[in-house]
PDB file of C-alpha atoms in Angstrom:
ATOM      1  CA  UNK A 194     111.893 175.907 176.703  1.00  0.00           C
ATOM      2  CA  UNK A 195     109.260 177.839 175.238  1.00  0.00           C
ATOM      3  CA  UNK A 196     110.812 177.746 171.766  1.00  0.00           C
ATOM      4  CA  UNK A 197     110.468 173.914 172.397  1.00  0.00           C
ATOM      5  CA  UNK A 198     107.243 174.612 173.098  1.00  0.00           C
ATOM      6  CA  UNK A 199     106.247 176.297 169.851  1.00  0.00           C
ATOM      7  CA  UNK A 200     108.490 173.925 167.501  1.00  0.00           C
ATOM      8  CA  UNK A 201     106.268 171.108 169.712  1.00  0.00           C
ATOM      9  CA  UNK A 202     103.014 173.180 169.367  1.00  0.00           C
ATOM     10  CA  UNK A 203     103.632 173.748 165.382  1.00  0.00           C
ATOM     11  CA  UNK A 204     104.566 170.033 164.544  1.00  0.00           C
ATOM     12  CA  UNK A 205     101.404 168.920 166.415  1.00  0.00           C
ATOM     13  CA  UNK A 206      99.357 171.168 164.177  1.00  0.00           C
ATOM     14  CA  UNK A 207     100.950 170.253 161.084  1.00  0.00           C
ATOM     15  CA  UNK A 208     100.740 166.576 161.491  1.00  0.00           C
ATOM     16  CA  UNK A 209      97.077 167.313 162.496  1.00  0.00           C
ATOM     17  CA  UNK A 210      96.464 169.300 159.127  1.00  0.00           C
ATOM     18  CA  UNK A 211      98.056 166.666 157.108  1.00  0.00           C
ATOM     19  CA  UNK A 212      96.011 164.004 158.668  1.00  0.00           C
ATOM     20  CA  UNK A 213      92.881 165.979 157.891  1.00  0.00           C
ATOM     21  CA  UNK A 214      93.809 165.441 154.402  1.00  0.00           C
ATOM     22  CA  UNK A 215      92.708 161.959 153.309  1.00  0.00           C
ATOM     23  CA  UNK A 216      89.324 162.241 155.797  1.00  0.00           C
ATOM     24  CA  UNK A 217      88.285 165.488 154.427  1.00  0.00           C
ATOM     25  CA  UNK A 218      88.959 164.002 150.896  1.00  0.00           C
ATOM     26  CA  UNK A 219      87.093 161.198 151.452  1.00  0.00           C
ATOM     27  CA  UNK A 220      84.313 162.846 153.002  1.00  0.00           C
ATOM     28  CA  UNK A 221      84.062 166.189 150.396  1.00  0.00           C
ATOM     29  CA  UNK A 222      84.850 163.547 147.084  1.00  0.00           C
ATOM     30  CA  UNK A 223      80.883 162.598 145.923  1.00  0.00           C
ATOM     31  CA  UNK A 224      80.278 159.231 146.556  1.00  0.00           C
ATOM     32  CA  UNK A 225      78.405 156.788 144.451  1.00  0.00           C
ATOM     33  CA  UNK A 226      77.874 153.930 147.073  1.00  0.00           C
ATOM     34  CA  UNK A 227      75.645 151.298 145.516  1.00  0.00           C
ATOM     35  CA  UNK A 228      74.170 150.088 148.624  1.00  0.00           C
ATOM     36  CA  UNK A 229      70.662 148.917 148.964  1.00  0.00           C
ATOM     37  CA  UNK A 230      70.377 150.795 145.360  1.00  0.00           C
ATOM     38  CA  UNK A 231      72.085 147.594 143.816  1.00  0.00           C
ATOM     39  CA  UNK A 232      69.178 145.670 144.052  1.00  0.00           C
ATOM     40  CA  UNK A 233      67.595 148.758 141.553  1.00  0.00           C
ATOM     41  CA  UNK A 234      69.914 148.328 139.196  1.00  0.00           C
ATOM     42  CA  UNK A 235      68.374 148.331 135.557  1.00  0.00           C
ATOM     43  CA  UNK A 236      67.729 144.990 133.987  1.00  0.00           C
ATOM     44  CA  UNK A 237      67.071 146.981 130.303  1.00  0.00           C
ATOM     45  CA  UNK A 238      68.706 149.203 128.439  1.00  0.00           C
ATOM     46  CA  UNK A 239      66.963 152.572 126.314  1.00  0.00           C
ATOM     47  CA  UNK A 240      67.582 152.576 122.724  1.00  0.00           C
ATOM     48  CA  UNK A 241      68.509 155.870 122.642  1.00  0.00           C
ATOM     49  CA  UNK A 242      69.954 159.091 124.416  1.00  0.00           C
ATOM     50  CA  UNK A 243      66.172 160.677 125.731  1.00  0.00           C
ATOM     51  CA  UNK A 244      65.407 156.848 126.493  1.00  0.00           C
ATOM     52  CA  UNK A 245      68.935 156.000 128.347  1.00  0.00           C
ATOM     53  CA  UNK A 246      68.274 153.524 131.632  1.00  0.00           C
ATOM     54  CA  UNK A 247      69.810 155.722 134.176  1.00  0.00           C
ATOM     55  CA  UNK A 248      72.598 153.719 136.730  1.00  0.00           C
ATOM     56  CA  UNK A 249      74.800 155.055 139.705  1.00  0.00           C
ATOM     57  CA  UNK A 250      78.207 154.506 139.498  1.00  0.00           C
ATOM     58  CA  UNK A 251      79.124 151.190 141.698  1.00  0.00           C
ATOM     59  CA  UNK A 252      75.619 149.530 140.156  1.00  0.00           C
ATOM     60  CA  UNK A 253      75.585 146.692 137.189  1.00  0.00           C
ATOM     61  CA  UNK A 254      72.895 147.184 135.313  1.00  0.00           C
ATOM     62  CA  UNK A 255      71.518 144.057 133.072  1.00  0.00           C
ATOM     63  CA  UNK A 256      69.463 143.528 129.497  1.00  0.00           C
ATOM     64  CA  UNK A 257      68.128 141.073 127.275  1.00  0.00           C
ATOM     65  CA  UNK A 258      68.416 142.552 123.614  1.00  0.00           C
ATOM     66  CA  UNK A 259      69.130 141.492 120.085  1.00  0.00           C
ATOM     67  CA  UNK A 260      72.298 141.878 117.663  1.00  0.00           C
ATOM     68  CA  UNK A 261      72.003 145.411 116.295  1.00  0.00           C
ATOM     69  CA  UNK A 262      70.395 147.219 118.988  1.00  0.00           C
ATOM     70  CA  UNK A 263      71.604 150.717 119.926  1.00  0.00           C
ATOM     71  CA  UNK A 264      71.490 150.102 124.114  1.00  0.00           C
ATOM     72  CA  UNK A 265      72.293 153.185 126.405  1.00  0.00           C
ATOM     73  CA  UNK A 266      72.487 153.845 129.910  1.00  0.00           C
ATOM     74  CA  UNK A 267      73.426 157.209 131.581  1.00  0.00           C
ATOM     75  CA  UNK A 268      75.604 157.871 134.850  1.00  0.00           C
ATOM     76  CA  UNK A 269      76.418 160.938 136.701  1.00  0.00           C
ATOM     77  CA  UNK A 270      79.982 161.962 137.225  1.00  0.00           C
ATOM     78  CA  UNK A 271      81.536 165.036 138.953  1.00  0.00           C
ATOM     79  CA  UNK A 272      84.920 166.791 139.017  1.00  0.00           C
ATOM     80  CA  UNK A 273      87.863 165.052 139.822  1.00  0.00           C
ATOM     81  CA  UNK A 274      86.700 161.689 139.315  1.00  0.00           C
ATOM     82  CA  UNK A 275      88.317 159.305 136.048  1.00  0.00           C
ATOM     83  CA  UNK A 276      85.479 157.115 134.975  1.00  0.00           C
ATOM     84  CA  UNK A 277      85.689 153.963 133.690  1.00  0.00           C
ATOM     85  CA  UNK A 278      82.804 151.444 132.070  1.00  0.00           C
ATOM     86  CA  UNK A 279      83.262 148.369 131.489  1.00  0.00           C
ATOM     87  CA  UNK A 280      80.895 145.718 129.564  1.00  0.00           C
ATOM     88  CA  UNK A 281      79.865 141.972 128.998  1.00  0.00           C
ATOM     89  CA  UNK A 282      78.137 140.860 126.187  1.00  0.00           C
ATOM     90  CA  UNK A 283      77.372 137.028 126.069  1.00  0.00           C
ATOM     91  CA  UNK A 284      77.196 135.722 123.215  1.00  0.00           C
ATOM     92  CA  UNK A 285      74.720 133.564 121.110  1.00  0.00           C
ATOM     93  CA  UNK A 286      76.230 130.454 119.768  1.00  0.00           C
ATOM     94  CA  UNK A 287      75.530 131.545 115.989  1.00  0.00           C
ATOM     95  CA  UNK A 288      77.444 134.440 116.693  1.00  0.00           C
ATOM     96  CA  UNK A 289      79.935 133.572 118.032  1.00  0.00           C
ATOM     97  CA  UNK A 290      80.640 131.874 114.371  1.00  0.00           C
ATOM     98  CA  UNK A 291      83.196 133.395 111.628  1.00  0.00           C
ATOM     99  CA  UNK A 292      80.594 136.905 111.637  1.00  0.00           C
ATOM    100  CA  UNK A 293      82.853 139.558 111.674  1.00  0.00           C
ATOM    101  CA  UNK A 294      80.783 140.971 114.214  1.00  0.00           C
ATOM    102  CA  UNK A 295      82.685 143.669 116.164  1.00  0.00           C
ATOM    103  CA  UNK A 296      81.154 144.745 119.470  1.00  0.00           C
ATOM    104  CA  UNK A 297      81.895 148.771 120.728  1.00  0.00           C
ATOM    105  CA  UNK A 298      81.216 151.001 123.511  1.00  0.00           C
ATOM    106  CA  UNK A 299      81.385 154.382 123.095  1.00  0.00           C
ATOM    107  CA  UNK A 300      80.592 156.911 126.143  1.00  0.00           C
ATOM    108  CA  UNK A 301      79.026 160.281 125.486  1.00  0.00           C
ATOM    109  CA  UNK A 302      79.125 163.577 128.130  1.00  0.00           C
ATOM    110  CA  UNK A 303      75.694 165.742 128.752  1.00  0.00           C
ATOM    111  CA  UNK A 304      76.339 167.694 125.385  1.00  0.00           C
ATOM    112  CA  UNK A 305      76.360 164.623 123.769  1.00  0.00           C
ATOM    113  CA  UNK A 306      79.667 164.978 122.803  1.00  0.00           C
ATOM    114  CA  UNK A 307      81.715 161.432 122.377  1.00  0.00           C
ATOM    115  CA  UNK A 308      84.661 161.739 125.224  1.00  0.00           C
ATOM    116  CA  UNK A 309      87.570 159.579 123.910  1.00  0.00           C
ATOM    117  CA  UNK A 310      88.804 156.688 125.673  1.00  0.00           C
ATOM    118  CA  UNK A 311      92.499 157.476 127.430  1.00  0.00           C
ATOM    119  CA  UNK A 312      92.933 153.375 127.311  1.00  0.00           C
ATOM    120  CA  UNK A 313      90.964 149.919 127.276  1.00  0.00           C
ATOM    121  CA  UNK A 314      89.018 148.008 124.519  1.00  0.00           C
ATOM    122  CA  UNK A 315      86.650 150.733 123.101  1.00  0.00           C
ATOM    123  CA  UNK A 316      85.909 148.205 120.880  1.00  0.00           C
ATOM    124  CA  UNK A 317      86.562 144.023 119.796  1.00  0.00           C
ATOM    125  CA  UNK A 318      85.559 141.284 117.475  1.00  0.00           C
ATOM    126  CA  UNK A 319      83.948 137.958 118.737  1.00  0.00           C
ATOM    127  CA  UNK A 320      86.595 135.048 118.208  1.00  0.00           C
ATOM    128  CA  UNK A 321      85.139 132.354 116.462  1.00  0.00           C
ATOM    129  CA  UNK A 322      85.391 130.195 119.714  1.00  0.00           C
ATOM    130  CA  UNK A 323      84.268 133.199 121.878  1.00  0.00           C
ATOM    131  CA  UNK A 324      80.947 132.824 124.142  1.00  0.00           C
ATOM    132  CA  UNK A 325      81.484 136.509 125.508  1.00  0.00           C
ATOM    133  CA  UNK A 326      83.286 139.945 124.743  1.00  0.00           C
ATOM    134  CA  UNK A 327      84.796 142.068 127.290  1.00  0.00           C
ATOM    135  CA  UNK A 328      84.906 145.587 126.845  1.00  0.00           C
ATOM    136  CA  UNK A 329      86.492 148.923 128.593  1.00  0.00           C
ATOM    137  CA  UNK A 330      86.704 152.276 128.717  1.00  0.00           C
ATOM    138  CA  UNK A 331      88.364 154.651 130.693  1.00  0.00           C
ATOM    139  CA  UNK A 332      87.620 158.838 130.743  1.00  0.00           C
ATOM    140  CA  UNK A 333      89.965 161.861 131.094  1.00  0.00           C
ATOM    141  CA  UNK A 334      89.331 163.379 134.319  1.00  0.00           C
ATOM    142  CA  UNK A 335      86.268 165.122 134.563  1.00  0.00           C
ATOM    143  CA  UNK A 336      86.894 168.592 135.087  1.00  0.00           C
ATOM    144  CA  UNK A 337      85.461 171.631 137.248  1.00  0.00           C
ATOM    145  CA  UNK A 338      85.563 173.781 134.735  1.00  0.00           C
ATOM    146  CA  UNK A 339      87.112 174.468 130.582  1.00  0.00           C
ATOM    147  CA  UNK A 340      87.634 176.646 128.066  1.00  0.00           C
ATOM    148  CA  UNK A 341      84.437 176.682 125.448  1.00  0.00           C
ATOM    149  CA  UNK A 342      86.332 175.431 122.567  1.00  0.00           C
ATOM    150  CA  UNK A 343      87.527 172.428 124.878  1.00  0.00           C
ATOM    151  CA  UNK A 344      86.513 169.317 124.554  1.00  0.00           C
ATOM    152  CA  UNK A 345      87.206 168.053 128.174  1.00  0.00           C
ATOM    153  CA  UNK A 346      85.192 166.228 130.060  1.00  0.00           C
ATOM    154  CA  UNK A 347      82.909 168.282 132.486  1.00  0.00           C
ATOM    155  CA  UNK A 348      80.553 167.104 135.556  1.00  0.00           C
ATOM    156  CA  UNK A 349      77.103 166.027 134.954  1.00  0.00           C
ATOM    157  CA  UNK A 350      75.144 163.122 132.783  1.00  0.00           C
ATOM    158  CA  UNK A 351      77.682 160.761 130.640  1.00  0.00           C
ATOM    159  CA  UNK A 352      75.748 157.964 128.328  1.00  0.00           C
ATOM    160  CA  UNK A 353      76.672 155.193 127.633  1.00  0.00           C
ATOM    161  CA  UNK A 354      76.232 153.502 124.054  1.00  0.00           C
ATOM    162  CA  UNK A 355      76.504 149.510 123.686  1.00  0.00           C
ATOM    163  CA  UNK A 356      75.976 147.987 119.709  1.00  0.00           C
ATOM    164  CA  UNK A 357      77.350 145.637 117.441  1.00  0.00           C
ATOM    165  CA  UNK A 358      78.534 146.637 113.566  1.00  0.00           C
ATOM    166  CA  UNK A 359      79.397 144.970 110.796  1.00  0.00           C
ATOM    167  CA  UNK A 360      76.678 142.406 111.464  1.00  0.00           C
ATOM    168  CA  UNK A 361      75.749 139.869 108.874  1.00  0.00           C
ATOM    169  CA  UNK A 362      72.116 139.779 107.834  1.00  0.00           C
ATOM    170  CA  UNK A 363      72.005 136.131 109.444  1.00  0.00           C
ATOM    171  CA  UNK A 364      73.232 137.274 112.737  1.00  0.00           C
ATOM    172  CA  UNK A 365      70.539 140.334 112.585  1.00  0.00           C
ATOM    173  CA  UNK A 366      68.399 140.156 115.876  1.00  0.00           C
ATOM    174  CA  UNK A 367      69.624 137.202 117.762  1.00  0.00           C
ATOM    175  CA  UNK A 368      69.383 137.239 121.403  1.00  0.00           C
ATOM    176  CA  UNK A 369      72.385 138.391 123.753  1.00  0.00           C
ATOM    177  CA  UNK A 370      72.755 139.541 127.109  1.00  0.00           C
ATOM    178  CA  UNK A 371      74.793 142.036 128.104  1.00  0.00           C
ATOM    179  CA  UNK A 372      75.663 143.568 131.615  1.00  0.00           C
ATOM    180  CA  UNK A 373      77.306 148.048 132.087  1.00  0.00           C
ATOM    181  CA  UNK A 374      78.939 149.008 135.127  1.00  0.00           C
ATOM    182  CA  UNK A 375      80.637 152.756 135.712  1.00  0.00           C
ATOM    183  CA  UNK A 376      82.938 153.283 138.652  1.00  0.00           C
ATOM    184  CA  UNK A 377      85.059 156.037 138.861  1.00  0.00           C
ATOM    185  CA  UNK A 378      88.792 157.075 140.336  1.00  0.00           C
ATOM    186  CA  UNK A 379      89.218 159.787 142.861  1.00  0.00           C
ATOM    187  CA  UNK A 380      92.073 161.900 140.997  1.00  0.00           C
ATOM    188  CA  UNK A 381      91.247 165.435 143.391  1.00  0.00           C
ATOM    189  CA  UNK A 382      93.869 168.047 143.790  1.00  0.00           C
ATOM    190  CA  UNK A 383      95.999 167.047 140.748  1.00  0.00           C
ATOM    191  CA  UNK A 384      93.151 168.100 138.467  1.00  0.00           C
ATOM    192  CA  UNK A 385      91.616 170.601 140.279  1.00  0.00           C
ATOM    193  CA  UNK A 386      91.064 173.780 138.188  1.00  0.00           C
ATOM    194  CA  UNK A 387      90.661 177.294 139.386  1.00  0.00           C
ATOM    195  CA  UNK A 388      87.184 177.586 138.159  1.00  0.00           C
ATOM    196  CA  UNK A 389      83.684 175.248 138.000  1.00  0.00           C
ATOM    197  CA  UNK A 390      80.381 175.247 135.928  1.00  0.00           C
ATOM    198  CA  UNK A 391      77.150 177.285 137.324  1.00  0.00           C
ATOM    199  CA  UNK A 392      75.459 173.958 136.841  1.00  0.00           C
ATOM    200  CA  UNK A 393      76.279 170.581 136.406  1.00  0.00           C
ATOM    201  CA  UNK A 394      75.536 169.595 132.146  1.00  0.00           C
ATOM    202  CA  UNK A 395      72.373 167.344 133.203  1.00  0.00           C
ATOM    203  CA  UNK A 396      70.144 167.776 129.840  1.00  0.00           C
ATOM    204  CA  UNK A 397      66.365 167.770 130.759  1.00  0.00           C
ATOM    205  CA  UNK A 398      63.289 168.205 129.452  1.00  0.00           C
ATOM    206  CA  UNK A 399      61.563 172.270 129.103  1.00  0.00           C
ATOM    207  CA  UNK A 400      58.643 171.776 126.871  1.00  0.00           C
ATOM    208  CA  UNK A 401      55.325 173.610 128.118  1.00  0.00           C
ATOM    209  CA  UNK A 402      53.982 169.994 129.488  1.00  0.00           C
ATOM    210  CA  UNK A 403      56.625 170.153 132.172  1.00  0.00           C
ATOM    211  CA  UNK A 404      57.350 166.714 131.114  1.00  0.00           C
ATOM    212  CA  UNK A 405      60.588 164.855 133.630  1.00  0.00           C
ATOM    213  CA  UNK A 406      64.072 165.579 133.264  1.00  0.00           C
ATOM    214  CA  UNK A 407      65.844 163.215 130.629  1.00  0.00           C
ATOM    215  CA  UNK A 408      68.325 162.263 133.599  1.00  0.00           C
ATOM    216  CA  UNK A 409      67.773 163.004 137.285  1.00  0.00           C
ATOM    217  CA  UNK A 410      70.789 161.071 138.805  1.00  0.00           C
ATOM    218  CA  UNK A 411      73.347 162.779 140.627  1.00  0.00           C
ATOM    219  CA  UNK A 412      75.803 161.856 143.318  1.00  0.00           C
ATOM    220  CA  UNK A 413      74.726 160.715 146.657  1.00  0.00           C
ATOM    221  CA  UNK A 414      76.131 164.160 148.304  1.00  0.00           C
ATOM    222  CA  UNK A 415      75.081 166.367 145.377  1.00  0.00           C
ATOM    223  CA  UNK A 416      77.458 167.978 142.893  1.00  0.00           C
ATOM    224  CA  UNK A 417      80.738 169.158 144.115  1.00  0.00           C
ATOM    225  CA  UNK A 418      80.900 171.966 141.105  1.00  0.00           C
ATOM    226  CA  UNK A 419      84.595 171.654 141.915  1.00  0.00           C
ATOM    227  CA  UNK A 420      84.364 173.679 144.952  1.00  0.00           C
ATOM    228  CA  UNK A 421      86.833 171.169 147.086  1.00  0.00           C
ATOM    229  CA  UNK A 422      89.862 170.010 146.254  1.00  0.00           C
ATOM    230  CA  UNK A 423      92.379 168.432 148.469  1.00  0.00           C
ATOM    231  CA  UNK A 424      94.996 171.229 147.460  1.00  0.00           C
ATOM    232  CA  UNK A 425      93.253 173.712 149.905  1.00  0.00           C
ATOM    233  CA  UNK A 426      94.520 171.542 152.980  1.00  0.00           C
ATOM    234  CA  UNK A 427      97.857 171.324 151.279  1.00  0.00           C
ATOM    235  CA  UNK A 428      98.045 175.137 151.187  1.00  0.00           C
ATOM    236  CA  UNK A 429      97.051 175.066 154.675  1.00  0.00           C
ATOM    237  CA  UNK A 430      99.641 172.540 155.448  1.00  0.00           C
ATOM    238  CA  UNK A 431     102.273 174.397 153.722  1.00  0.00           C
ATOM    239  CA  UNK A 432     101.696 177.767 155.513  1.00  0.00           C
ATOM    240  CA  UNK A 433     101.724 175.725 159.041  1.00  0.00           C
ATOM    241  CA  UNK A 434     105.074 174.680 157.588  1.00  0.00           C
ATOM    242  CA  UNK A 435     106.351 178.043 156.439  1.00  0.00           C
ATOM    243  CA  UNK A 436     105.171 179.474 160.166  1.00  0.00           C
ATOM    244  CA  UNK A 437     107.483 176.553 161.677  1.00  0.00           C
ATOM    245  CA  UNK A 438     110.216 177.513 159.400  1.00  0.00           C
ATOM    246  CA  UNK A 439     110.107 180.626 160.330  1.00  0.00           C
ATOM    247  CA  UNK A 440     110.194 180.398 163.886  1.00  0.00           C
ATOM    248  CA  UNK A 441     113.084 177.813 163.463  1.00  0.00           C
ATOM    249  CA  UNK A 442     115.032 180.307 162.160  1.00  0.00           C
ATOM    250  CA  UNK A 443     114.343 182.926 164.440  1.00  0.00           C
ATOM    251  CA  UNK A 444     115.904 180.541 167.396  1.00  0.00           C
ATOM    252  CA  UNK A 445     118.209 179.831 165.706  1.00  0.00           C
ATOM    253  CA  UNK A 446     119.695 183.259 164.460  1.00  0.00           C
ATOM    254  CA  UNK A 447     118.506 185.664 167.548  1.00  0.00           C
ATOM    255  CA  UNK A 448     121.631 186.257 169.951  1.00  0.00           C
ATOM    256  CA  UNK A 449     121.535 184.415 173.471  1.00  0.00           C
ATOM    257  CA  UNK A 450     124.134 187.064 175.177  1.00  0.00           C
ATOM    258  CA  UNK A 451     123.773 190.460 176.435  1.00  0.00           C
ATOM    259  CA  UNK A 452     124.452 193.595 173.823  1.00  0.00           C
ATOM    260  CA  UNK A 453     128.266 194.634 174.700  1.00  0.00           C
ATOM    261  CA  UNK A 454     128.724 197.685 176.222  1.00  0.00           C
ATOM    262  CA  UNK A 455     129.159 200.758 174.568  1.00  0.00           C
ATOM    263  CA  UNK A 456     132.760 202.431 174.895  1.00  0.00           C
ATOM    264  CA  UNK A 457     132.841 205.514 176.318  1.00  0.00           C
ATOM    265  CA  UNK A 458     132.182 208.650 175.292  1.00  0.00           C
ATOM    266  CA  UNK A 459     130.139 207.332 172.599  1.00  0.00           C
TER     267      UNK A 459
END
């Protein structure tokens, strides 16, 4: 009975471990709920990197602009999330003509380093019929922490950079509207790293005016850094385990009988 007891007393606490899993996840994992914030969302875009219209992930931001703008916006993203932005542009009826425009997205981290797109339409020519193009763009991982020479993606500031090329002078400054949204992928423990940056790469402004930060966003529960990581209540989960295993075995190997006797004269 009371090794029933403890096999009964370690299952409970396993099963209770596990469970923690997906709340604590969900809880520690920064979230980028849009909220009442949607109704902030920008409606224009910067036309450039110190100028970039700053959006939290979940939001759709909005602009008015004209063929052969450079528009950016900037979101924050932390470790273990997989970003992915996605835009709209709708088309004027003149451009939508035999152009050649080709319409591109390109996303840049806090360095200002261009992060390459694992899959989606980076980039795509209007159809001569076309009244809109649809673009994508989805991340690496963003990771706690890398090597210098690495190029991987790391938490903070990402940018986000929406323009036409090969633009014929006729179809040079007509209107368009276009729409950006960023939402991102919980990946956690799989691309957890044993390491994290002493500060998110958020680029900001030090001149002697004490001028504001280039980009101030950040997630709604601050910066995880890469401190949490669902594999810490799978270790904890696998040494409950280990602790049942162990006193299976024990049951089941310890003798149940009294030690013989010992002949005598022994």
């Amino acid at each position: 009975m009371r090794i029933a007891r403890l096999l009964t007393g370690a299952l409970v606490g396993a099963a209770a471990t596990l469970g923690a899993a997906a709340t604590l996840t969900a809880v520690a994992g920064p979230a980028f709920a849009a909220g009442d914030d949607q109704q902030k969302a920008p409606t224009e875009a910067g036309t450039s990197f110190r100028t970039a219209k700053e959006v939290a992930q979940g939001q759709r931001a909005t602009a008015d602009a004209s063929t052969g703008d450079y528009l950016y916006w900037s979101f924050p993203a932390d470790a273990g999330q997989r970003p992915t932005v996605k835009a709209t542009v709708k088309l004027p009826d003149s451009a939508a003509g035999p152009s050649g425009a080709t319409w591109r997205v390109d996303v840049y981290d806090g360095l200002r380093r261009r992060q390459a797109c694992m899959y989606g339409t980076q980039s795509r020519a209007a159809a001569p019929d076309a009244t809109s193009v649809e673009l994508s763009c989805t991340l690496r991982t963003v990771r706690a922490w890398a090597e210098p020479w690495a190029n991987d993606p790391l938490p903070g500031t990402y940018y986000v950079r929406l323009t036409a090329v090969d633009l014929s002078p006729a179809d040079q400054g007509l209107p368009v509207s276009v729409a950006v949204e960023a939402a991102s992928k919980e990946i956690g423990g799989p691309a957890a790293v044993d390491g994290s940056l002493a500060a998110p790469l958020v680029p900001g402004a030090t001149g002697a005016t004490g001028s504001q930060a280039l980009a101030t966003g950040e997630p709604d529960n601050g910066w995880s850094s890469g401190w949490w990581s669902d594999r810490w209540v799978w270790t904890a989960a696998g040494g409950v385990l280990a602790a049942l295993a162990g006193i299976g075995g024990y049951a089941l190997t310890r003798g149940t009988g009294r030690p013989s006797r010992v002949p005598p004269g022994m």
